[in-house]
Tab-separated table of C-alpha atoms and ligand atoms in Angstrom:
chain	number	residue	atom	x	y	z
A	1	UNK	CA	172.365	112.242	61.980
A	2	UNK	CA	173.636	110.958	65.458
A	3	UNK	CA	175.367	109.277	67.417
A	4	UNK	CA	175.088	106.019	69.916
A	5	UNK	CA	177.265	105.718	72.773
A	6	UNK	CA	177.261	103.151	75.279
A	7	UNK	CA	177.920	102.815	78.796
A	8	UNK	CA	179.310	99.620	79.955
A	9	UNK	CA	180.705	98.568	82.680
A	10	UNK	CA	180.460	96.170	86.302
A	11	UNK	CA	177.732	96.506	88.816
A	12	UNK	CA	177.817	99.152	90.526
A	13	UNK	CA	180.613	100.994	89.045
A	14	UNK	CA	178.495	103.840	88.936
A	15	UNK	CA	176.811	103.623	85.179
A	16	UNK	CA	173.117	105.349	86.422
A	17	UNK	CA	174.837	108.061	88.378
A	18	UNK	CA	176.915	108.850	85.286
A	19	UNK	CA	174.571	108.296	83.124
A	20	UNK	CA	171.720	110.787	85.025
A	21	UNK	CA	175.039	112.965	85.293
A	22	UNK	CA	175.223	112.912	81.636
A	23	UNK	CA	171.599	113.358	80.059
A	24	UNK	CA	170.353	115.104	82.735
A	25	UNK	CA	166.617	113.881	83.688
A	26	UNK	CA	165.054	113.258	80.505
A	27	UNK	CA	164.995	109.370	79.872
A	28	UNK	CA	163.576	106.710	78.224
A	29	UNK	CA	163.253	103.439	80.012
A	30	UNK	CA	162.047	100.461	78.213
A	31	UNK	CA	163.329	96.570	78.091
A	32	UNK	CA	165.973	94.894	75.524
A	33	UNK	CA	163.734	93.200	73.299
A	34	UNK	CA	163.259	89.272	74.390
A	35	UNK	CA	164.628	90.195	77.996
A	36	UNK	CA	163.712	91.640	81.141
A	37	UNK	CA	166.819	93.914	81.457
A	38	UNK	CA	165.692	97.350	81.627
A	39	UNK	CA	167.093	99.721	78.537
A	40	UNK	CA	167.213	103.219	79.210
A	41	UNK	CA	168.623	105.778	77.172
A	42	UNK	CA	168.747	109.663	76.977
A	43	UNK	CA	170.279	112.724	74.927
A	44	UNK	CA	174.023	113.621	75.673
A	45	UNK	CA	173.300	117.114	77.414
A	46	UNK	CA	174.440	120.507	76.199
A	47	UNK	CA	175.613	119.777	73.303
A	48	UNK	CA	174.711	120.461	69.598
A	49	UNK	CA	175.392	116.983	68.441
A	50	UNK	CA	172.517	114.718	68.516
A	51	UNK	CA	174.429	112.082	70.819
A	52	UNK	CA	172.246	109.156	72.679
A	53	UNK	CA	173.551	107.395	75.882
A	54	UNK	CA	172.697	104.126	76.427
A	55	UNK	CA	173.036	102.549	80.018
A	56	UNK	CA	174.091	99.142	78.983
A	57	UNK	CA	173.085	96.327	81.765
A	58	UNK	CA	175.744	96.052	84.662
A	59	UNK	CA	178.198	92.873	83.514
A	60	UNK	CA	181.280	91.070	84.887
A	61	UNK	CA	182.591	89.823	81.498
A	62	UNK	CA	181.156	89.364	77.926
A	63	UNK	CA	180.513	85.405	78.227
A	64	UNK	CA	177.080	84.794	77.311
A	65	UNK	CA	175.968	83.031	80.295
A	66	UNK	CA	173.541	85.965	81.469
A	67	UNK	CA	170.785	87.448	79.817
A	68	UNK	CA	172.754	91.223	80.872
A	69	UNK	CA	176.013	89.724	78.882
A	70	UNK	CA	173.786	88.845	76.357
A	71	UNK	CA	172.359	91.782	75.706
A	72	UNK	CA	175.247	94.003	76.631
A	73	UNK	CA	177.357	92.183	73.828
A	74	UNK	CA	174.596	91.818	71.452
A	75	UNK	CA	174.641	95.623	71.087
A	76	UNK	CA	178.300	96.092	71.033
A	77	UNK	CA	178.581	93.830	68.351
A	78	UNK	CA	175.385	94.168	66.137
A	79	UNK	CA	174.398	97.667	66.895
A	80	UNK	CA	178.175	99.198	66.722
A	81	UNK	CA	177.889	102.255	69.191
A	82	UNK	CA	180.196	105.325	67.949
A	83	UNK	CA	181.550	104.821	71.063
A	84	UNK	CA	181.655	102.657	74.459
A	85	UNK	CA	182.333	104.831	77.170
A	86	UNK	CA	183.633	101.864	79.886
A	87	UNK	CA	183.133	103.380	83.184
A	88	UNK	CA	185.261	101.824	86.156
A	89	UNK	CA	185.135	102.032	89.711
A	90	UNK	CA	188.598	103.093	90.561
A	91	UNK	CA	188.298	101.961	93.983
A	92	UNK	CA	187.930	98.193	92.605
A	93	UNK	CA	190.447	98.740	89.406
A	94	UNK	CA	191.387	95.509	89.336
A	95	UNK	CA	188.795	93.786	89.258
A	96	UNK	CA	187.012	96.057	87.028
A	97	UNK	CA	190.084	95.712	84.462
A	98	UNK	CA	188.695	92.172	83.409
A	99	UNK	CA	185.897	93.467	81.825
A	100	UNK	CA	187.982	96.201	80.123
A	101	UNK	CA	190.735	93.346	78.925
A	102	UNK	CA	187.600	91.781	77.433
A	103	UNK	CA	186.342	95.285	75.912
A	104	UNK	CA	189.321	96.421	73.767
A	105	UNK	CA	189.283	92.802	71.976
A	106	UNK	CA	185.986	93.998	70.213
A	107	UNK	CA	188.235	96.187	68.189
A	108	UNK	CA	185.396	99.036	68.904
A	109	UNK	CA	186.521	102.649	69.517
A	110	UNK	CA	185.938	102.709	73.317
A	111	UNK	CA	187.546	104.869	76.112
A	112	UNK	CA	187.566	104.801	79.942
A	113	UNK	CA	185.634	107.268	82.245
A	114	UNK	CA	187.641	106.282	85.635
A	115	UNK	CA	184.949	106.916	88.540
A	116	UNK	CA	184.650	107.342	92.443
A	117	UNK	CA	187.817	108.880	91.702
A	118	UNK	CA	186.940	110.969	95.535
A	119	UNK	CA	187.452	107.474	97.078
A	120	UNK	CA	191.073	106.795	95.380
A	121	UNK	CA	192.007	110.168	96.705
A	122	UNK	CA	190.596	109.932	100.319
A	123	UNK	CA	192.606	106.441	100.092
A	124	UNK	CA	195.323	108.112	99.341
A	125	UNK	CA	195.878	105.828	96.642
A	126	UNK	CA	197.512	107.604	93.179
A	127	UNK	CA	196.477	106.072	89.486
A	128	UNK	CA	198.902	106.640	86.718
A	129	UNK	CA	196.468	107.425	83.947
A	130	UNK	CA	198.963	107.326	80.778
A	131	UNK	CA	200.204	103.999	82.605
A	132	UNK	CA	196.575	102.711	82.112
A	133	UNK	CA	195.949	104.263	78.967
A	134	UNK	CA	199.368	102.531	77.505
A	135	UNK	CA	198.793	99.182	78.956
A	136	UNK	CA	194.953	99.087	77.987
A	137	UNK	CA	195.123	101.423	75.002
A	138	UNK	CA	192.578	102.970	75.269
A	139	UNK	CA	191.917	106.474	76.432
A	140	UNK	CA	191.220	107.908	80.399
A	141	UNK	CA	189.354	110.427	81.561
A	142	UNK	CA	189.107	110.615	85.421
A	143	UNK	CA	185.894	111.334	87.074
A	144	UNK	CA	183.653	111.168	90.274
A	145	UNK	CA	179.775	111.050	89.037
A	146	UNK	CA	178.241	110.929	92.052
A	147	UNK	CA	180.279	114.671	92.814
A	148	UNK	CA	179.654	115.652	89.275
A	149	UNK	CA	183.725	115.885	88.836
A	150	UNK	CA	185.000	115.094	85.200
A	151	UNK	CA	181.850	115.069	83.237
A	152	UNK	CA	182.224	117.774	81.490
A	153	UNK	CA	185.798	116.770	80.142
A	154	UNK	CA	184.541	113.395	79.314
A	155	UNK	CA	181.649	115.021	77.200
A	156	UNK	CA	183.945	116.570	75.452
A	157	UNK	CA	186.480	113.572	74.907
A	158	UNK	CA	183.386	111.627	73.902
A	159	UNK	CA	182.505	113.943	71.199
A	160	UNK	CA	185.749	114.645	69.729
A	161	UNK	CA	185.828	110.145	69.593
A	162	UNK	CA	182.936	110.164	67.654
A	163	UNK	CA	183.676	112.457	65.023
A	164	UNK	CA	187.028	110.666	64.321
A	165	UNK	CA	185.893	107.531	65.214
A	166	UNK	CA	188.079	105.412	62.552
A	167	UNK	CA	191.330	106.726	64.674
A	168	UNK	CA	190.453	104.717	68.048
A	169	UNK	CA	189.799	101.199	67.074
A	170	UNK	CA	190.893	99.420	70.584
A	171	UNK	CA	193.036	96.270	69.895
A	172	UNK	CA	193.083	92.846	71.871
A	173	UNK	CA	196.126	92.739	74.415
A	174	UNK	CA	198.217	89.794	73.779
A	175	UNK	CA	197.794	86.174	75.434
A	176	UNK	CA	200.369	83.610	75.944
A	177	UNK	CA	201.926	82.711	72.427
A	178	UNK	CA	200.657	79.174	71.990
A	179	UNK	CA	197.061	80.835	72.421
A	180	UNK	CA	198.151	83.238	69.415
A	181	UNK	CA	199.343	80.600	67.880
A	182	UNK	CA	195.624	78.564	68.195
A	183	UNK	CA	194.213	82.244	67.134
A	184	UNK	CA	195.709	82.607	63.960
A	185	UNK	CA	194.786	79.134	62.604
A	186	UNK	CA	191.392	79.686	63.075
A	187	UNK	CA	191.622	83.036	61.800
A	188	UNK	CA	192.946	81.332	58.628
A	189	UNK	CA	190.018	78.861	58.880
A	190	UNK	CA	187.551	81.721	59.011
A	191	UNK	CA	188.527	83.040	55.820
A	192	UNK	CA	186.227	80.488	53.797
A	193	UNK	CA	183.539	81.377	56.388
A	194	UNK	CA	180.502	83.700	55.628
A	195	UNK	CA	181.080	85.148	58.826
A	196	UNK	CA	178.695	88.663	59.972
A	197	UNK	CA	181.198	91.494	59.084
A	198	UNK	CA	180.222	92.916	62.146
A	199	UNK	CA	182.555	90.265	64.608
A	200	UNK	CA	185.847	91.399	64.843
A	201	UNK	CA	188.013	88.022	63.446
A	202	UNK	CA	190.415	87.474	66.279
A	203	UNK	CA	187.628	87.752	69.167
A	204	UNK	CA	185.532	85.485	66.642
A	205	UNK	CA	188.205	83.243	66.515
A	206	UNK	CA	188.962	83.272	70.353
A	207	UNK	CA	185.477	82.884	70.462
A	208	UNK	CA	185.724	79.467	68.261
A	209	UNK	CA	188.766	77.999	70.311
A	210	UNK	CA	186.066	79.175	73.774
A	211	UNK	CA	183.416	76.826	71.886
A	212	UNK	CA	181.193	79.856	72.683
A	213	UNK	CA	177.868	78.518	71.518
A	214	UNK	CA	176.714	81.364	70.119
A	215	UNK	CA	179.886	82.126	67.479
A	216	UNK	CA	179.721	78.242	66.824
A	217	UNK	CA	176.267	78.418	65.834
A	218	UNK	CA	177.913	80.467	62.696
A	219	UNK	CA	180.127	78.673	61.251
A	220	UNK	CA	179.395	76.043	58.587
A	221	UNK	CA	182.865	74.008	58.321
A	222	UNK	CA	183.839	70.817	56.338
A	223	UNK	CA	185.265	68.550	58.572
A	224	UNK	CA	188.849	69.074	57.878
A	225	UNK	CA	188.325	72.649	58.724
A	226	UNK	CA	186.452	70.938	62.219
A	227	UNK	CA	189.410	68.664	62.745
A	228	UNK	CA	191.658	71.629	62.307
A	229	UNK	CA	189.670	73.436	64.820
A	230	UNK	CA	189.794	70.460	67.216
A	231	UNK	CA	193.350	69.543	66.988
A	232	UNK	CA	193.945	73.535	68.383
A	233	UNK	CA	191.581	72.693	71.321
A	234	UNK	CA	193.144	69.811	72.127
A	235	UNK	CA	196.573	71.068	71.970
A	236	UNK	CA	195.723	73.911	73.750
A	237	UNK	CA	194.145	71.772	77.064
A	238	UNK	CA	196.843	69.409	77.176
A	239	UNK	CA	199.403	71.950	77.070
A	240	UNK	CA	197.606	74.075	80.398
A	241	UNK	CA	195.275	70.697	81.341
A	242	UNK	CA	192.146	73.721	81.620
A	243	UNK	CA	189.428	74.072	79.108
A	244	UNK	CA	190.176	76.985	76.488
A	245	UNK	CA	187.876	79.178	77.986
A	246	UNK	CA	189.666	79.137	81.786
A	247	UNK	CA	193.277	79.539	79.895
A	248	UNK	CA	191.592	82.845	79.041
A	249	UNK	CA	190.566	83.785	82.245
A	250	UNK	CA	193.533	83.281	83.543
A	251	UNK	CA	195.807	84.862	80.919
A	252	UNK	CA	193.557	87.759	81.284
A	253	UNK	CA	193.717	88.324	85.104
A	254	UNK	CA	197.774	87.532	84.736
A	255	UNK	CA	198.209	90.553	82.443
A	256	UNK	CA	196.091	92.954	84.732
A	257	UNK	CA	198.309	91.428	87.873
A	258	UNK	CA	201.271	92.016	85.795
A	259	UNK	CA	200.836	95.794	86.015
A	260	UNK	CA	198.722	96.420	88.459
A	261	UNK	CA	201.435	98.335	90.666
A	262	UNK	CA	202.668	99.944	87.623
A	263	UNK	CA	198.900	101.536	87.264
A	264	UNK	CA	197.826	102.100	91.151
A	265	UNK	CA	200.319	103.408	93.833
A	266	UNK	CA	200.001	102.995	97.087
A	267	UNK	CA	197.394	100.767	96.925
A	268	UNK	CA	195.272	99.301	99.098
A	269	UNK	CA	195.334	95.807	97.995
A	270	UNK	CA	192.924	94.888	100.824
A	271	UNK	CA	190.736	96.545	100.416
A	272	UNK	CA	188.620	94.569	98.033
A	273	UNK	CA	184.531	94.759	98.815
A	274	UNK	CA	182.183	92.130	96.951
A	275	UNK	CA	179.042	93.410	95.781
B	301	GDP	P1	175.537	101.091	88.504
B	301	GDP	O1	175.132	99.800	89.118
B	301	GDP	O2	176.761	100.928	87.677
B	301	GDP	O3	174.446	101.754	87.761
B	301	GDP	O4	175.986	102.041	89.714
B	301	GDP	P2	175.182	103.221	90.421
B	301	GDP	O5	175.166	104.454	89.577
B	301	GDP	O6	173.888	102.718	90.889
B	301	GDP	O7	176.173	103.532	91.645
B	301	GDP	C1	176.481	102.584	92.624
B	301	GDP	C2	176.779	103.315	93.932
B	301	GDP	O8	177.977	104.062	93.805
B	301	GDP	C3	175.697	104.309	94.328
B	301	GDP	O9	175.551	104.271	95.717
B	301	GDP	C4	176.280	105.640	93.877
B	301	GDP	O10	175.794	106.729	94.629
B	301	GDP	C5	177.746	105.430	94.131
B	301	GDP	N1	178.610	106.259	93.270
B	301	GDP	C6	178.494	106.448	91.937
B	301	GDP	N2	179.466	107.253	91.487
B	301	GDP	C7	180.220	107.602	92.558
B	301	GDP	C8	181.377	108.448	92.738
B	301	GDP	O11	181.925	109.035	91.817
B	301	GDP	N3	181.874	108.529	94.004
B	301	GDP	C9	181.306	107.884	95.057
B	301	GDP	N4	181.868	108.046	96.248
B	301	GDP	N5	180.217	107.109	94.922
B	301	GDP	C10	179.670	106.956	93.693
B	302	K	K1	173.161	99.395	91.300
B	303	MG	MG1	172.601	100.989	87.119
Protein backbone atom coordinates (compact mmCIF):
# COMPACT_ATOMS: atom_id res chain seq x y z
CA UNK A 1 0.00 0.00 0.00
CA UNK A 2 0.87 3.71 -0.90
CA UNK A 3 0.40 6.78 -1.12
CA UNK A 4 -0.46 9.67 -3.92
CA UNK A 5 0.56 13.09 -3.38
CA UNK A 6 0.16 15.87 -5.60
CA UNK A 7 1.91 18.88 -6.50
CA UNK A 8 -0.11 21.78 -7.50
CA UNK A 9 0.44 24.94 -7.92
CA UNK A 10 0.91 28.31 -10.63
CA UNK A 11 3.34 28.36 -13.45
CA UNK A 12 6.37 28.58 -12.60
CA UNK A 13 6.20 28.44 -8.95
CA UNK A 14 8.77 25.99 -9.06
CA UNK A 15 6.69 22.43 -9.17
CA UNK A 16 9.62 20.47 -11.57
CA UNK A 17 12.47 21.79 -9.50
CA UNK A 18 10.68 20.50 -6.39
CA UNK A 19 9.48 17.82 -7.75
CA UNK A 20 13.19 16.51 -9.33
CA UNK A 21 14.23 17.78 -5.70
CA UNK A 22 11.90 15.32 -4.31
CA UNK A 23 12.11 11.91 -6.34
CA UNK A 24 15.36 12.38 -7.33
CA UNK A 25 15.89 11.36 -11.20
CA UNK A 26 13.83 8.43 -11.63
CA UNK A 27 10.52 9.49 -13.49
CA UNK A 28 7.83 8.55 -15.41
CA UNK A 29 6.53 10.92 -18.00
CA UNK A 30 3.46 10.12 -19.86
CA UNK A 31 0.15 12.32 -20.86
CA UNK A 32 -3.30 12.71 -18.78
CA UNK A 33 -5.43 10.50 -20.63
CA UNK A 34 -7.61 12.54 -23.44
CA UNK A 35 -5.02 15.53 -23.15
CA UNK A 36 -1.79 16.65 -24.21
CA UNK A 37 -0.60 17.79 -20.71
CA UNK A 38 2.36 15.89 -19.85
CA UNK A 39 1.93 13.59 -16.44
CA UNK A 40 4.96 12.75 -14.75
CA UNK A 41 5.31 11.12 -11.60
CA UNK A 42 8.09 9.52 -9.41
CA UNK A 43 8.79 7.75 -5.90
CA UNK A 44 9.06 10.12 -2.78
CA UNK A 45 12.93 9.55 -2.12
CA UNK A 46 14.48 8.01 0.96
CA UNK A 47 11.88 6.94 2.50
CA UNK A 48 10.33 3.51 3.46
CA UNK A 49 6.84 4.47 2.57
CA UNK A 50 5.84 3.74 -0.87
CA UNK A 51 4.82 7.53 -1.57
CA UNK A 52 4.26 8.72 -5.45
CA UNK A 53 4.60 12.45 -6.48
CA UNK A 54 2.66 13.63 -9.04
CA UNK A 55 3.59 17.00 -10.86
CA UNK A 56 0.14 18.23 -11.46
CA UNK A 57 -0.04 20.72 -14.69
CA UNK A 58 0.91 24.44 -13.78
CA UNK A 59 -2.76 26.32 -13.14
CA UNK A 60 -4.00 29.81 -12.16
CA UNK A 61 -7.32 28.67 -10.61
CA UNK A 62 -9.53 25.48 -10.72
CA UNK A 63 -12.18 26.88 -13.40
CA UNK A 64 -12.41 24.47 -16.06
CA UNK A 65 -11.65 26.63 -18.89
CA UNK A 66 -8.15 24.88 -19.65
CA UNK A 67 -7.41 21.51 -20.44
CA UNK A 68 -4.37 21.92 -17.31
CA UNK A 69 -7.47 23.01 -14.86
CA UNK A 70 -9.17 20.26 -16.17
CA UNK A 71 -7.02 17.81 -15.51
CA UNK A 72 -5.45 19.27 -12.43
CA UNK A 73 -9.03 19.24 -10.76
CA UNK A 74 -10.12 16.09 -12.27
CA UNK A 75 -7.49 14.35 -10.11
CA UNK A 76 -8.01 16.27 -7.01
CA UNK A 77 -11.43 15.43 -7.03
CA UNK A 78 -11.79 11.86 -8.56
CA UNK A 79 -8.46 10.43 -7.77
CA UNK A 80 -8.28 11.92 -3.97
CA UNK A 81 -4.40 12.29 -3.46
CA UNK A 82 -3.38 11.54 0.38
CA UNK A 83 -2.16 14.74 0.08
CA UNK A 84 -1.73 18.06 -2.16
CA UNK A 85 1.41 19.52 -1.45
CA UNK A 86 0.54 23.37 -2.94
CA UNK A 87 3.82 24.82 -3.69
CA UNK A 88 3.98 28.78 -3.89
CA UNK A 89 6.34 31.14 -5.12
CA UNK A 90 6.86 33.35 -2.17
CA UNK A 91 8.18 36.05 -4.19
CA UNK A 92 4.57 36.34 -5.97
CA UNK A 93 2.44 35.34 -2.61
CA UNK A 94 -0.26 37.12 -3.54
CA UNK A 95 -1.01 36.22 -6.43
CA UNK A 96 -0.25 32.70 -5.85
CA UNK A 97 -2.80 32.82 -2.75
CA UNK A 98 -5.79 32.66 -5.31
CA UNK A 99 -5.14 29.39 -6.25
CA UNK A 100 -4.60 28.33 -2.61
CA UNK A 101 -8.13 30.22 -1.54
CA UNK A 102 -9.50 27.95 -4.27
CA UNK A 103 -7.50 24.75 -2.89
CA UNK A 104 -8.65 24.52 0.77
CA UNK A 105 -12.47 24.66 -0.52
CA UNK A 106 -11.88 21.01 -1.84
CA UNK A 107 -11.99 20.03 1.76
CA UNK A 108 -8.74 17.75 0.79
CA UNK A 109 -5.90 17.41 3.34
CA UNK A 110 -3.39 19.74 1.59
CA UNK A 111 -0.42 21.80 2.99
CA UNK A 112 1.88 24.55 1.63
CA UNK A 113 5.60 24.08 0.62
CA UNK A 114 6.47 28.04 0.48
CA UNK A 115 9.35 28.27 -2.30
CA UNK A 116 12.14 30.69 -3.68
CA UNK A 117 12.11 31.41 -0.15
CA UNK A 118 16.24 32.79 -1.08
CA UNK A 119 14.43 35.56 -3.05
CA UNK A 120 12.04 36.75 0.00
CA UNK A 121 15.18 36.90 2.03
CA UNK A 122 17.55 38.72 -0.45
CA UNK A 123 14.31 41.12 -0.64
CA UNK A 124 14.48 41.52 2.61
CA UNK A 125 10.97 40.83 2.79
CA UNK A 126 9.80 38.64 6.20
CA UNK A 127 6.62 36.02 5.89
CA UNK A 128 4.79 35.26 9.03
CA UNK A 129 4.25 31.56 8.52
CA UNK A 130 1.65 30.81 11.52
CA UNK A 131 -0.03 34.15 10.10
CA UNK A 132 -0.46 32.19 6.78
CA UNK A 133 -1.07 28.98 8.21
CA UNK A 134 -4.07 30.63 10.47
CA UNK A 135 -5.58 32.65 7.76
CA UNK A 136 -5.35 29.75 5.07
CA UNK A 137 -5.46 26.81 7.47
CA UNK A 138 -3.54 24.90 6.21
CA UNK A 139 -0.03 23.95 7.12
CA UNK A 140 3.65 25.79 5.94
CA UNK A 141 6.70 24.52 5.40
CA UNK A 142 9.27 27.03 3.96
CA UNK A 143 11.57 26.04 1.26
CA UNK A 144 13.93 27.06 -1.69
CA UNK A 145 13.98 23.96 -4.33
CA UNK A 146 16.09 25.25 -6.64
CA UNK A 147 18.91 25.50 -3.37
CA UNK A 148 17.63 22.24 -2.10
CA UNK A 149 16.59 24.22 1.34
CA UNK A 150 13.47 22.70 3.19
CA UNK A 151 12.97 19.48 1.41
CA UNK A 152 13.86 17.39 3.73
CA UNK A 153 11.44 18.93 6.45
CA UNK A 154 8.68 18.94 4.00
CA UNK A 155 9.28 15.11 3.34
CA UNK A 156 8.84 14.60 6.55
CA UNK A 157 5.66 16.88 7.14
CA UNK A 158 4.29 15.13 4.07
CA UNK A 159 4.59 11.79 5.54
CA UNK A 160 3.46 12.37 8.95
CA UNK A 161 -0.04 14.10 6.70
CA UNK A 162 -0.54 11.02 5.14
CA UNK A 163 -0.60 8.69 7.84
CA UNK A 164 -3.16 10.86 9.75
CA UNK A 165 -4.71 12.07 6.92
CA UNK A 166 -8.45 12.30 8.44
CA UNK A 167 -6.91 15.18 10.91
CA UNK A 168 -6.16 17.85 7.99
CA UNK A 169 -9.26 18.17 5.99
CA UNK A 170 -8.70 22.00 4.68
CA UNK A 171 -12.00 24.01 4.94
CA UNK A 172 -13.38 26.80 2.49
CA UNK A 173 -12.61 30.42 3.91
CA UNK A 174 -15.71 32.36 4.21
CA UNK A 175 -17.32 34.71 1.41
CA UNK A 176 -19.54 37.59 1.89
CA UNK A 177 -22.74 36.37 3.86
CA UNK A 178 -25.39 36.72 1.18
CA UNK A 179 -23.03 34.26 -0.90
CA UNK A 180 -23.32 31.82 2.26
CA UNK A 181 -26.52 32.48 2.34
CA UNK A 182 -27.01 31.33 -1.72
CA UNK A 183 -24.55 28.30 -0.52
CA UNK A 184 -26.57 26.78 1.94
CA UNK A 185 -29.81 26.65 -0.12
CA UNK A 186 -28.32 24.78 -2.63
CA UNK A 187 -26.63 22.69 -0.26
CA UNK A 188 -30.16 21.89 0.99
CA UNK A 189 -31.20 21.34 -2.67
CA UNK A 190 -28.38 18.85 -3.13
CA UNK A 191 -29.57 16.64 -0.57
CA UNK A 192 -32.21 14.88 -2.98
CA UNK A 193 -29.32 14.79 -5.51
CA UNK A 194 -27.33 11.55 -6.39
CA UNK A 195 -24.41 13.58 -6.30
CA UNK A 196 -20.50 11.61 -6.72
CA UNK A 197 -19.49 11.32 -2.98
CA UNK A 198 -16.31 12.36 -4.07
CA UNK A 199 -17.34 16.51 -4.50
CA UNK A 200 -17.11 18.16 -1.43
CA UNK A 201 -21.01 19.77 -1.03
CA UNK A 202 -20.25 23.40 -0.44
CA UNK A 203 -17.62 23.70 -3.47
CA UNK A 204 -20.39 21.59 -5.40
CA UNK A 205 -22.78 23.95 -4.45
CA UNK A 206 -20.58 27.10 -5.19
CA UNK A 207 -20.00 25.29 -8.14
CA UNK A 208 -23.99 25.23 -8.97
CA UNK A 209 -24.54 29.04 -8.09
CA UNK A 210 -20.90 29.44 -10.78
CA UNK A 211 -23.22 27.49 -13.41
CA UNK A 212 -19.93 25.55 -13.83
CA UNK A 213 -20.88 23.31 -16.71
CA UNK A 214 -19.32 20.52 -15.63
CA UNK A 215 -21.10 20.20 -11.84
CA UNK A 216 -24.40 21.18 -13.77
CA UNK A 217 -24.07 18.39 -16.01
CA UNK A 218 -24.83 16.32 -12.57
CA UNK A 219 -27.59 17.30 -11.28
CA UNK A 220 -31.04 16.03 -12.29
CA UNK A 221 -33.54 18.68 -10.57
CA UNK A 222 -37.39 19.10 -10.79
CA UNK A 223 -38.06 22.42 -11.65
CA UNK A 224 -38.93 23.81 -8.34
CA UNK A 225 -35.59 22.69 -7.18
CA UNK A 226 -34.30 24.75 -10.75
CA UNK A 227 -36.38 27.75 -9.83
CA UNK A 228 -34.93 27.58 -6.37
CA UNK A 229 -31.57 27.48 -7.85
CA UNK A 230 -32.37 30.43 -10.15
CA UNK A 231 -34.03 32.71 -7.79
CA UNK A 232 -30.30 32.47 -5.73
CA UNK A 233 -28.58 33.50 -9.03
CA UNK A 234 -30.63 36.12 -9.61
CA UNK A 235 -30.57 37.52 -6.23
CA UNK A 236 -27.13 37.16 -6.02
CA UNK A 237 -26.35 39.43 -9.53
CA UNK A 238 -28.69 42.02 -8.71
CA UNK A 239 -27.43 42.44 -5.35
CA UNK A 240 -23.37 42.90 -6.80
CA UNK A 241 -24.80 43.54 -10.71
CA UNK A 242 -21.62 40.71 -11.66
CA UNK A 243 -22.26 37.21 -12.71
CA UNK A 244 -21.85 34.64 -9.68
CA UNK A 245 -18.74 33.48 -10.85
CA UNK A 246 -16.85 37.24 -10.81
CA UNK A 247 -18.55 37.85 -7.13
CA UNK A 248 -16.19 34.95 -6.41
CA UNK A 249 -13.27 36.25 -7.84
CA UNK A 250 -13.54 39.11 -6.25
CA UNK A 251 -14.49 37.95 -2.74
CA UNK A 252 -11.56 35.75 -3.10
CA UNK A 253 -8.82 38.32 -4.01
CA UNK A 254 -10.59 40.75 -1.15
CA UNK A 255 -9.82 38.19 1.57
CA UNK A 256 -6.11 37.62 0.38
CA UNK A 257 -5.85 41.74 0.21
CA UNK A 258 -7.37 41.77 3.55
CA UNK A 259 -4.28 40.18 5.11
CA UNK A 260 -1.81 40.43 2.94
CA UNK A 261 0.36 42.82 5.28
CA UNK A 262 -0.58 40.75 8.14
CA UNK A 263 1.27 37.66 6.17
CA UNK A 264 4.33 39.56 4.27
CA UNK A 265 6.39 42.40 5.96
CA UNK A 266 8.14 44.68 4.35
CA UNK A 267 6.97 43.92 1.22
CA UNK A 268 7.69 44.80 -1.96
CA UNK A 269 4.36 45.44 -3.35
CA UNK A 270 5.96 46.39 -6.69
CA UNK A 271 7.47 44.17 -7.39
CA UNK A 272 5.01 42.03 -9.23
CA UNK A 273 6.58 40.11 -12.58
CA UNK A 274 4.00 38.46 -15.13
CA UNK A 275 4.97 35.29 -16.49
P1 LIG B 1 7.12 25.04 -12.65
O1 LIG B 1 6.62 25.75 -13.85
O2 LIG B 1 6.20 25.24 -11.49
O3 LIG B 1 7.42 23.62 -12.89
O4 LIG B 1 8.47 25.79 -12.23
P2 LIG B 1 9.99 25.35 -12.48
O5 LIG B 1 10.40 24.26 -11.55
O6 LIG B 1 10.19 25.12 -13.91
O7 LIG B 1 10.74 26.68 -11.98
C1 LIG B 1 10.55 27.92 -12.58
C2 LIG B 1 11.84 28.73 -12.42
O8 LIG B 1 12.05 29.05 -11.05
C3 LIG B 1 13.08 27.99 -12.88
O9 LIG B 1 13.94 28.90 -13.50
C4 LIG B 1 13.68 27.48 -11.57
O10 LIG B 1 15.07 27.30 -11.64
C5 LIG B 1 13.33 28.60 -10.63
N1 LIG B 1 13.23 28.17 -9.22
C6 LIG B 1 12.58 27.09 -8.75
N2 LIG B 1 12.69 27.02 -7.42
C7 LIG B 1 13.43 28.08 -7.02
C8 LIG B 1 13.91 28.55 -5.74
O11 LIG B 1 13.66 27.99 -4.69
N3 LIG B 1 14.64 29.70 -5.76
C9 LIG B 1 14.93 30.37 -6.90
N4 LIG B 1 15.65 31.48 -6.80
N5 LIG B 1 14.51 29.95 -8.11
C10 LIG B 1 13.77 28.82 -8.18
K1 LIG C 1 8.11 26.30 -16.36
MG1 LIG D 1 6.87 22.39 -14.50
Amino acid sequence: MGYNIALVGNPNSGKTTAFNALTGSKAYVGNWPGVTVEKKEGRLRGTKEEATLVDLPGIYSLSPYTPEEVVARNYIIKEQPDLIINIIDASNIERNLYLTHQLVELGRPTIIALNMMDIVEKRGEKIDLKALEKRFGVKVVPISAAKNKGLEELIKLALEVCVAKVQIKTEALPLEKSVEVAIEEVITILQDQKIDAHYDTRWFALKVLEQDKEVVAQLNLSSADNQVIKNCIEQLTAEYEDDVESIVINQRYEYITKYINEIVKNRMSHKVTLS
